[in-house]
Tab-separated table of C-alpha atoms in Angstrom:
chain	number	residue	atom	x	y	z
W	1	MET	CA	-9.036	-0.731	4.866
W	2	ARG	CA	-5.195	0.912	4.805
W	3	GLU	CA	-1.703	-0.591	4.695
W	4	VAL	CA	0.723	-1.848	6.787
W	5	ALA	CA	2.107	2.092	6.146
W	6	LEU	CA	5.359	3.038	7.934
W	7	LEU	CA	6.100	5.856	7.530
W	8	ASN	CA	7.458	9.753	8.427
W	9	LYS	CA	4.889	11.713	8.082
W	10	LYS	CA	1.240	11.614	9.294
W	11	GLU	CA	-1.963	11.290	6.599
W	12	THR	CA	-4.721	12.965	8.331
W	13	GLN	CA	-7.073	10.011	7.904
W	14	ASP	CA	-4.116	7.344	9.226
W	15	VAL	CA	-4.822	7.045	13.098
W	16	ILE	CA	-2.774	6.021	16.131
W	17	ILE	CA	0.605	7.049	15.952
W	18	GLU	CA	2.810	9.499	15.276
W	19	SER	CA	6.746	8.767	14.735
W	20	LYS	CA	7.164	11.524	17.506
W	21	ASP	CA	5.493	8.721	19.592
W	22	ILE	CA	5.677	5.014	20.329
W	23	ASP	CA	8.390	2.974	18.133
W	24	VAL	CA	6.341	0.009	16.877
W	25	VAL	CA	9.621	-2.755	17.163
W	26	THR	CA	10.554	-1.447	20.084
W	27	GLY	CA	7.898	-0.286	21.986
W	28	GLU	CA	9.538	2.836	23.030
W	29	LYS	CA	9.782	6.685	23.026
W	30	LYS	CA	11.247	6.652	19.864
W	31	LYS	CA	13.276	8.599	17.457
W	32	GLN	CA	13.143	10.334	13.936
W	33	SER	CA	12.633	7.088	11.437
W	34	ILE	CA	11.162	6.481	8.424
W	35	TRP	CA	9.914	3.054	9.454
W	36	THR	CA	7.338	4.473	11.870
W	37	LYS	CA	3.592	3.763	11.915
W	38	GLU	CA	1.763	0.886	13.196
W	39	ILE	CA	-0.629	-1.967	10.271
W	40	THR	CA	-2.268	1.682	9.875
W	41	PHE	CA	-6.115	0.794	8.351
W	42	LYS	CA	-8.925	2.690	7.871
W	43	ARG	CA	-10.565	4.889	10.730
W	44	VAL	CA	-12.914	3.456	12.130
W	45	ALA	CA	-16.349	5.104	11.169
W	46	SER	CA	-18.583	7.234	13.479
W	47	LYS	CA	-21.528	5.345	15.627
W	48	GLY	CA	-24.512	5.850	12.295
W	49	LYS	CA	-21.388	6.626	10.080
W	50	GLN	CA	-20.046	5.983	6.484
W	51	ASP	CA	-16.611	6.354	4.395
W	52	GLU	CA	-17.754	9.190	2.434
W	53	LYS	CA	-15.787	8.221	-0.626
W	54	PRO	CA	-13.323	5.476	-1.130
W	55	ASP	CA	-9.102	6.930	-0.549
W	56	LYS	CA	-7.167	8.008	-2.802
W	57	ALA	CA	-4.241	6.414	-3.916
W	58	LYS	CA	-0.860	7.904	-3.562
W	59	ALA	CA	0.628	9.266	-7.299
W	60	ILE	CA	4.445	7.690	-5.256
W	61	ARG	CA	6.997	5.873	-7.738
W	62	LEU	CA	7.741	3.080	-4.982
W	63	VAL	CA	9.149	-0.317	-5.936
W	64	GLY	CA	7.253	-3.012	-4.735
W	65	VAL	CA	8.558	-6.501	-3.091
W	66	ASP	CA	6.663	-9.805	-2.557
W	67	ILE	CA	9.249	-12.258	-0.523
W	68	GLY	CA	8.460	-15.634	-1.171
W	69	ASN	CA	9.341	-18.767	-0.017
W	70	SER	CA	10.957	-19.876	-3.236
W	71	THR	CA	11.192	-16.443	-5.219
W	72	ILE	CA	11.325	-12.561	-4.157
W	73	LYS	CA	8.592	-10.916	-6.753
W	74	ILE	CA	9.894	-7.003	-7.134
W	75	VAL	CA	7.368	-4.111	-9.144
W	76	GLU	CA	9.045	-0.669	-10.076
W	77	GLY	CA	5.531	1.702	-10.457
W	78	GLN	CA	3.460	4.188	-8.826
W	79	VAL	CA	-0.310	4.579	-8.940
W	80	LYS	CA	-1.765	7.250	-11.963
W	81	GLY	CA	-5.578	8.269	-11.346
W	82	GLU	CA	-7.165	4.732	-11.509
W	83	LYS	CA	-4.195	2.725	-13.089
W	84	VAL	CA	-1.028	1.325	-11.747
W	85	HIS	CA	1.972	1.983	-13.723
W	86	VAL	CA	4.209	-0.968	-13.512
W	87	TYR	CA	8.081	-0.069	-15.485
W	88	ASN	CA	10.191	-3.360	-13.810
W	89	MET	CA	8.782	-6.086	-13.046
W	90	PHE	CA	10.289	-9.956	-12.071
W	91	LYS	CA	11.648	-11.989	-9.711
W	92	ILE	CA	14.685	-13.615	-8.222
W	93	PRO	CA	14.923	-16.900	-6.351
W	94	THR	CA	15.023	-16.521	-2.391
W	95	PRO	CA	18.322	-17.379	-1.093
W	96	VAL	CA	17.947	-21.027	1.403
W	97	ASN	CA	17.071	-20.870	4.517
W	98	VAL	CA	16.471	-16.861	5.364
W	99	LEU	CA	12.786	-17.207	5.610
W	100	GLY	CA	11.250	-18.791	9.038
W	101	ASP	CA	7.087	-18.184	8.827
W	102	GLY	CA	6.978	-14.995	7.402
W	103	ASN	CA	9.470	-13.244	9.760
W	104	VAL	CA	13.009	-12.904	7.644
W	105	GLU	CA	15.389	-14.518	9.289
W	106	GLN	CA	18.917	-13.159	7.388
W	107	PRO	CA	17.600	-10.143	6.396
W	108	ALA	CA	21.397	-8.427	5.220
W	109	SER	CA	21.384	-11.705	2.454
W	110	VAL	CA	18.115	-11.000	1.386
W	111	GLY	CA	18.630	-7.143	1.130
W	112	ILE	CA	22.530	-7.776	-0.715
W	113	VAL	CA	20.202	-9.945	-3.211
W	114	LEU	CA	17.606	-7.330	-3.676
W	115	LYS	CA	19.945	-5.038	-3.640
W	116	ASN	CA	21.909	-6.735	-6.576
W	117	SER	CA	18.555	-6.977	-8.917
W	118	LEU	CA	17.972	-3.712	-8.577
W	119	LYS	CA	21.479	-2.168	-9.598
W	120	GLU	CA	21.274	-5.327	-12.816
W	121	HIS	CA	17.188	-3.975	-13.873
W	122	GLY	CA	18.940	-0.123	-13.418
W	123	ILE	CA	15.966	1.264	-10.735
W	124	LYS	CA	17.711	3.658	-9.057
W	125	ILE	CA	14.300	3.554	-6.163
W	126	LYS	CA	14.983	3.062	-3.237
W	127	ASN	CA	12.246	3.391	-1.084
W	128	LEU	CA	10.218	-0.144	-0.589
W	129	SER	CA	7.155	-1.387	-0.161
W	130	PHE	CA	6.782	-4.578	0.885
W	131	THR	CA	4.270	-7.523	1.829
W	132	SER	CA	4.627	-9.881	4.276
W	133	GLU	CA	2.398	-13.082	5.206
W	134	SER	CA	2.836	-15.419	8.100
W	135	SER	CA	0.321	-17.789	10.299
W	136	THR	CA	1.544	-16.019	13.583
W	137	ILE	CA	-0.318	-12.619	12.524
W	138	ILE	CA	-3.501	-13.578	14.168
W	139	SER	CA	-7.205	-12.687	12.932
W	140	ARG	CA	-10.306	-11.652	15.318
W	141	GLU	CA	-13.744	-9.955	14.482
W	142	LEU	CA	-15.087	-7.974	17.331
W	143	VAL	CA	-17.811	-6.735	18.288
W	144	VAL	CA	-17.388	-4.105	21.008
W	145	PRO	CA	-20.116	-0.690	22.503
W	146	TYR	CA	-19.762	2.903	20.813
W	147	VAL	CA	-17.564	5.219	22.842
W	148	ASP	CA	-16.594	8.528	21.477
W	149	LYS	CA	-13.129	8.393	21.615
W	150	GLU	CA	-10.743	6.868	19.403
W	151	SER	CA	-8.365	6.316	22.215
W	152	GLU	CA	-11.132	4.785	24.825
W	153	LEU	CA	-11.770	2.196	20.393
W	154	LYS	CA	-8.394	0.951	21.151
W	155	HIS	CA	-8.698	0.289	24.844
W	156	LEU	CA	-11.382	-2.002	24.260
W	157	VAL	CA	-10.350	-3.605	21.562
W	158	GLU	CA	-6.735	-4.699	23.321
W	159	TYR	CA	-9.059	-5.467	26.523
W	160	GLU	CA	-11.591	-7.392	24.898
W	161	ILE	CA	-8.557	-9.433	22.030
W	162	GLN	CA	-6.556	-10.278	26.318
W	163	GLN	CA	-9.636	-12.320	26.863
W	164	PHE	CA	-9.402	-14.753	23.715
W	165	LEU	CA	-5.723	-14.594	23.667
W	166	ALA	CA	-2.506	-15.390	26.112
W	167	ILE	CA	-0.674	-13.280	24.397
W	168	ASN	CA	1.449	-10.567	25.622
W	169	LEU	CA	0.734	-7.174	23.073
W	170	HIS	CA	3.710	-5.237	23.906
W	171	ASN	CA	5.284	-7.700	21.363
W	172	TYR	CA	2.609	-7.375	18.556
W	173	VAL	CA	1.008	-4.962	16.563
W	174	VAL	CA	-2.787	-4.210	16.924
W	175	GLN	CA	-5.390	-2.434	14.619
W	176	TYR	CA	-8.483	-2.639	13.593
W	177	MET	CA	-11.019	-1.754	10.313
W	178	LYS	CA	-15.507	-2.139	11.455
W	179	ILE	CA	-17.179	-4.143	8.876
W	180	ASP	CA	-20.556	-3.124	9.350
W	181	ASP	CA	-22.644	-2.238	12.405
W	182	VAL	CA	-24.678	-4.450	14.458
W	183	ILE	CA	-26.608	-4.912	17.488
W	184	GLU	CA	-26.549	-7.042	20.160
W	185	ASP	CA	-29.350	-7.207	22.851
W	186	GLY	CA	-31.174	-4.779	21.485
W	187	ILE	CA	-28.360	-2.502	21.714
W	188	GLU	CA	-26.467	-0.810	18.714
W	189	LYS	CA	-22.987	-1.780	18.431
W	190	GLN	CA	-20.136	-2.500	15.535
W	191	LYS	CA	-17.843	-5.720	14.434
W	192	LEU	CA	-15.000	-4.758	13.657
W	193	LEU	CA	-11.548	-6.865	12.293
W	194	ALA	CA	-8.457	-7.231	14.439
W	195	VAL	CA	-4.640	-7.797	12.910
W	196	ILE	CA	-3.006	-9.055	15.840
W	197	TYR	CA	0.806	-8.205	14.061
W	198	PRO	CA	4.398	-9.455	15.870
W	199	LYS	CA	7.252	-6.597	15.746
W	200	ASP	CA	10.069	-8.500	15.116
W	201	ILE	CA	8.722	-9.406	11.354
W	202	ILE	CA	8.392	-5.730	11.541
W	203	ALA	CA	11.585	-5.388	11.976
W	204	SER	CA	13.043	-8.201	10.435
W	205	PHE	CA	11.847	-6.327	7.438
W	206	LYS	CA	13.030	-2.893	8.292
W	207	ASP	CA	16.761	-4.818	8.157
W	208	VAL	CA	16.237	-5.815	4.950
W	209	ALA	CA	15.869	-2.398	3.840
W	210	GLU	CA	18.604	-1.099	5.759
W	211	SER	CA	21.177	-3.399	5.517
W	212	VAL	CA	22.234	-2.603	2.454
W	213	GLN	CA	21.554	1.840	2.693
W	214	LEU	CA	18.522	1.033	1.303
W	215	LYS	CA	14.690	2.543	2.644
W	216	PRO	CA	11.826	0.448	4.277
W	217	TYR	CA	8.266	3.024	2.955
W	218	ALA	CA	5.939	0.641	4.477
W	219	LEU	CA	4.964	-3.169	4.751
W	220	ASP	CA	1.790	-4.906	4.508
W	221	ILE	CA	0.055	-7.648	4.529
W	222	THR	CA	-0.519	-9.723	1.482
W	223	ASN	CA	-4.328	-9.472	2.591
W	224	ASN	CA	-4.653	-6.270	2.425
W	225	ALA	CA	-2.897	-5.464	-0.784
W	226	ILE	CA	-5.059	-8.068	-2.591
W	227	ARG	CA	-7.767	-6.069	-1.509
W	228	LYS	CA	-6.289	-2.333	-1.962
W	229	ILE	CA	-5.403	-4.774	-6.493
W	230	SER	CA	-8.762	-5.669	-6.740
W	231	ASN	CA	-10.522	-2.889	-5.546
W	232	LEU	CA	-9.122	-0.580	-8.445
W	233	ALA	CA	-9.528	-3.377	-10.571
W	234	LYS	CA	-12.768	-3.315	-13.037
W	235	VAL	CA	-12.493	-6.450	-15.648
W	236	ILE	CA	-10.344	-8.925	-14.731
W	237	ASN	CA	-9.339	-11.305	-17.801
W	238	ALA	CA	-11.226	-10.722	-20.170
W	239	ASP	CA	-14.491	-10.172	-17.912
W	240	LEU	CA	-16.440	-7.737	-15.139
W	241	LEU	CA	-15.620	-8.098	-11.555
W	242	ASN	CA	-18.681	-7.027	-10.267
W	243	LYS	CA	-17.184	-5.972	-6.383
W	244	ASP	CA	-20.606	-6.169	-5.283
W	245	ASP	CA	-20.719	-9.294	-4.603
W	246	ILE	CA	-18.133	-11.583	-2.401
W	247	ASN	CA	-14.874	-13.076	-3.693
W	248	MET	CA	-12.465	-14.913	-2.305
W	249	PHE	CA	-8.605	-14.718	-3.485
W	250	LEU	CA	-6.012	-17.309	-2.852
W	251	ASP	CA	-2.973	-16.579	-3.168
W	252	MET	CA	-1.595	-20.104	-3.991
W	253	GLY	CA	2.005	-20.101	-2.608
W	254	SER	CA	5.248	-23.469	-2.439
W	255	LYS	CA	4.039	-23.750	1.780
W	256	SER	CA	0.367	-22.027	2.818
W	257	ILE	CA	-2.182	-20.997	0.444
W	258	ASN	CA	-3.880	-17.017	1.894
W	259	ILE	CA	-7.293	-17.385	2.361
W	260	SER	CA	-9.184	-12.578	1.200
W	261	ILE	CA	-12.565	-12.806	1.201
W	262	VAL	CA	-13.927	-9.458	-0.175
W	263	ASN	CA	-17.054	-8.354	0.895
W	264	LYS	CA	-17.749	-4.401	-0.931
W	265	GLY	CA	-14.072	-3.459	-1.218
W	266	LYS	CA	-13.637	-4.844	2.341
W	267	LEU	CA	-11.552	-7.035	3.999
W	268	ASP	CA	-15.036	-9.246	5.852
W	269	PHE	CA	-12.117	-12.577	6.715
W	270	MET	CA	-8.416	-13.587	6.456
W	271	ARG	CA	-7.341	-17.150	7.319
W	272	SER	CA	-4.061	-19.249	6.033
W	273	ILE	CA	-3.594	-22.919	5.644
W	274	SER	CA	-1.051	-25.035	5.168
W	275	GLY	CA	-0.449	-26.618	1.741
W	276	GLY	CA	0.994	-25.288	-1.013
W	277	GLY	CA	3.149	-25.971	-4.914
W	278	ARG	CA	5.952	-27.823	-3.096
W	279	ASP	CA	3.656	-29.946	-1.961
W	280	ILE	CA	3.725	-31.292	-4.801
W	281	ASP	CA	6.222	-31.413	-6.870
W	282	ARG	CA	7.945	-33.528	-3.162
W	283	PHE	CA	5.274	-35.958	-4.747
W	284	VAL	CA	6.353	-36.157	-8.065
W	285	SER	CA	10.000	-36.043	-6.793
W	286	ASP	CA	9.114	-39.127	-4.016
W	287	PHE	CA	7.123	-40.670	-7.504
W	288	LYS	CA	9.756	-40.190	-9.821
W	289	GLY	CA	12.790	-40.630	-8.233
W	290	ILE	CA	14.038	-37.108	-9.481
W	291	GLU	CA	15.474	-33.931	-7.834
W	292	MET	CA	13.573	-31.986	-6.609
W	293	ILE	CA	14.557	-28.603	-8.818
W	294	ASP	CA	13.327	-31.567	-11.354
W	295	ALA	CA	9.564	-32.672	-10.034
W	296	GLU	CA	9.001	-28.660	-10.575
W	297	LYS	CA	10.025	-28.605	-13.334
W	298	LEU	CA	8.136	-31.702	-15.151
W	299	LYS	CA	5.216	-30.357	-12.805
W	300	LYS	CA	5.057	-26.257	-14.724
W	301	GLU	CA	4.798	-28.620	-18.035
W	302	GLU	CA	3.472	-32.065	-17.756
W	303	VAL	CA	0.574	-31.859	-14.646
W	304	ASN	CA	-1.970	-31.723	-15.606
W	305	ILE	CA	-5.638	-31.844	-13.880
W	306	GLY	CA	-8.043	-30.183	-14.954
W	307	ARG	CA	-11.417	-31.127	-17.070
W	308	GLN	CA	-8.822	-32.495	-19.671
W	309	ARG	CA	-6.364	-34.483	-18.224
W	310	GLU	CA	-4.814	-37.267	-19.066
W	311	TYR	CA	-5.407	-40.566	-16.643
W	312	ASN	CA	-2.093	-41.246	-15.332
W	313	GLU	CA	-0.371	-41.969	-11.942
W	314	VAL	CA	1.653	-38.282	-11.749
W	315	ASN	CA	-2.097	-36.345	-12.170
W	316	ASP	CA	-3.481	-38.742	-10.065
W	317	GLY	CA	-0.671	-37.758	-7.407
W	318	VAL	CA	-1.044	-34.671	-7.601
W	319	ILE	CA	-4.818	-34.519	-7.540
W	320	ARG	CA	-4.667	-36.178	-3.897
W	321	VAL	CA	-2.800	-33.396	-2.948
W	322	VAL	CA	-5.024	-31.234	-4.182
W	323	ASP	CA	-8.012	-32.744	-2.541
W	324	GLY	CA	-6.357	-31.992	0.500
W	325	TRP	CA	-6.218	-28.737	0.035
W	326	ALA	CA	-9.796	-28.595	-1.423
W	327	THR	CA	-11.668	-30.154	1.844
W	328	ASP	CA	-9.699	-27.299	4.526
W	329	LEU	CA	-11.186	-24.877	1.694
W	330	SER	CA	-14.970	-26.116	1.706
W	331	ARG	CA	-14.398	-25.686	5.857
W	332	ILE	CA	-13.152	-22.198	4.988
W	333	ILE	CA	-15.986	-21.436	2.985
W	334	ASN	CA	-18.759	-23.227	5.186
W	335	PHE	CA	-17.775	-21.681	8.772
W	336	TYR	CA	-17.765	-18.334	6.403
W	337	ALA	CA	-21.356	-18.795	5.048
W	338	ASN	CA	-22.456	-19.853	9.269
W	339	LYS	CA	-21.193	-16.932	11.149
W	340	GLU	CA	-22.293	-14.726	7.700
W	341	SER	CA	-26.273	-15.769	8.661
W	342	GLY	CA	-25.673	-17.710	4.634
W	343	LYS	CA	-23.842	-15.196	2.846
W	344	GLN	CA	-22.412	-16.600	-0.382
W	345	ILE	CA	-19.611	-16.438	-2.016
W	346	LYS	CA	-19.643	-16.171	-5.796
W	347	HIS	CA	-16.184	-15.979	-7.068
W	348	ILE	CA	-13.319	-17.484	-6.181
W	349	TYR	CA	-9.475	-15.778	-7.876
W	350	LEU	CA	-5.950	-17.455	-7.851
W	351	CYS	CA	-3.365	-15.730	-7.706
W	352	GLY	CA	0.841	-16.857	-7.104
W	353	GLY	CA	2.870	-19.055	-8.550
W	354	THR	CA	1.460	-21.953	-7.851
W	355	ALA	CA	-2.028	-21.302	-9.434
W	356	LYS	CA	-0.158	-21.454	-12.325
W	357	LEU	CA	-0.904	-25.136	-12.139
W	358	LYS	CA	-2.638	-26.871	-15.135
W	359	GLY	CA	-6.109	-27.281	-14.462
W	360	LEU	CA	-6.161	-26.272	-11.361
W	361	ASP	CA	-9.574	-23.923	-11.481
W	362	ASP	CA	-10.838	-26.192	-13.726
W	363	TYR	CA	-10.173	-29.067	-10.281
W	364	LEU	CA	-11.644	-26.818	-7.216
W	365	GLU	CA	-13.962	-24.991	-8.427
W	366	SER	CA	-16.003	-28.450	-9.195
W	367	LYS	CA	-14.707	-28.843	-5.326
W	368	VAL	CA	-15.887	-26.473	-3.819
W	369	LYS	CA	-18.794	-25.797	-6.653
W	370	ILE	CA	-17.727	-22.369	-6.759
W	371	GLU	CA	-17.329	-19.836	-10.531
W	372	THR	CA	-12.932	-20.364	-9.948
W	373	THR	CA	-10.701	-17.855	-12.286
W	374	ASN	CA	-7.326	-17.633	-12.821
W	375	ILE	CA	-5.764	-13.342	-11.834
W	376	VAL	CA	-4.437	-13.197	-15.408
W	377	THR	CA	-4.849	-9.569	-16.953
W	378	LEU	CA	-5.643	-6.685	-15.042
W	379	ASP	CA	-7.671	-3.749	-16.411
W	380	ASN	CA	-6.621	-0.987	-14.145
W	381	VAL	CA	-2.169	-2.656	-15.018
W	382	GLU	CA	-1.112	-0.886	-17.871
W	383	PHE	CA	3.520	-1.688	-18.433
W	384	SER	CA	5.331	-0.072	-20.101
W	385	LYS	CA	7.204	-1.263	-23.044
W	386	ASN	CA	10.120	-2.967	-21.916
W	387	ILE	CA	8.696	-5.337	-20.123
W	388	GLY	CA	7.895	-8.546	-22.228
W	389	THR	CA	4.791	-9.844	-20.560
W	390	SER	CA	1.166	-8.225	-19.035
W	391	THR	CA	0.502	-11.300	-17.109
W	392	VAL	CA	-0.131	-10.733	-13.451
W	393	GLU	CA	-0.762	-13.839	-11.205
W	394	GLU	CA	2.633	-14.209	-9.399
W	395	TYR	CA	2.869	-10.841	-9.066
W	396	ILE	CA	-0.017	-9.461	-7.475
W	397	ASN	CA	0.762	-8.627	-3.449
W	398	ALA	CA	3.582	-6.504	-4.892
W	399	LEU	CA	1.256	-4.308	-7.206
W	400	GLY	CA	-0.744	-4.197	-4.029
W	401	ALA	CA	2.369	-3.136	-1.799
W	402	LEU	CA	2.886	0.150	-4.842
W	403	ILE	CA	-1.223	1.964	-3.560
W	404	ARG	CA	0.018	3.527	-1.115
W	405	LEU	CA	-3.871	5.354	0.915
């Protein structure tokens, strides 16, 4: 599955739109631009054929940018062989009220703080590779017949989408990847994962870069960024990553939890549930009668909901918040198992700022009965000596944005 790649040079394996065709933001005939491609996944295989070998990542130096509700994570680096080489890695506070459900509503404000932070850290690379997530990004599984031409498949996918979604596709980019071969009523068909992506979100990230004369190189959904970094990794923390298993990745943010299920290297399922670290901050703030910023600090320093936790009112209250997430998560796990004829998720991996909550992995594992681990280190990430940390839990999305296939 390919990233949201918005470039001016079309690779032979990319599909659908070149810079000479249609602008993904306006939907009109486009002029030459570096912000040109749609969400480009891997070409859908022909009937009875599977991809012969995995795509090789480009060795291009980029700045990966993950704009979250609380912080912006920034990683300068490039892929060399099977390693991601990181030259700079840091985070900065997200300006207040600039992000609305994945849409950058004040791109100039974000662009200024982003450019200033790059200058402060001595980063001269101007090519930015963004990741994004939003509840307005729609994913659906489709089962469609095999057709001879890619253009015919595109029209068929768009027709199927319009049968169950009351949206104007002119306002969206539609892309898809093949998940599996299936047989329905004795007829061979293909199962696709389609992603329907709002063009206004794409435009907002373009504006962030161009407002301060930086170059918008690519845009990726966070689910695909996680898939790419996990496919490149062989060891998470000190444990071998079994890529033949079905693994779930939870990106624990401040306002939402982004769910990606990866099955043998393919993004098999994606969902987002409401809730995150901000809910815990709000509970602590109300319970203690303190400001949100002080509640967040107390959460990081004192709250522990794991097996070794202290039993007190704060920890108990935080557990009640997490119980709500666990209930939603259990429903999704059961839905996936039922949908996929009993396929079982073998491991859950946590990343994102809220994943650093002490004991969260322990507690979720006790609730959903699936082995759960925080992603702290990855064997495929190498850091320059100037970087004072080797932990990556908050930077998975930005790291994945560096992997261009």
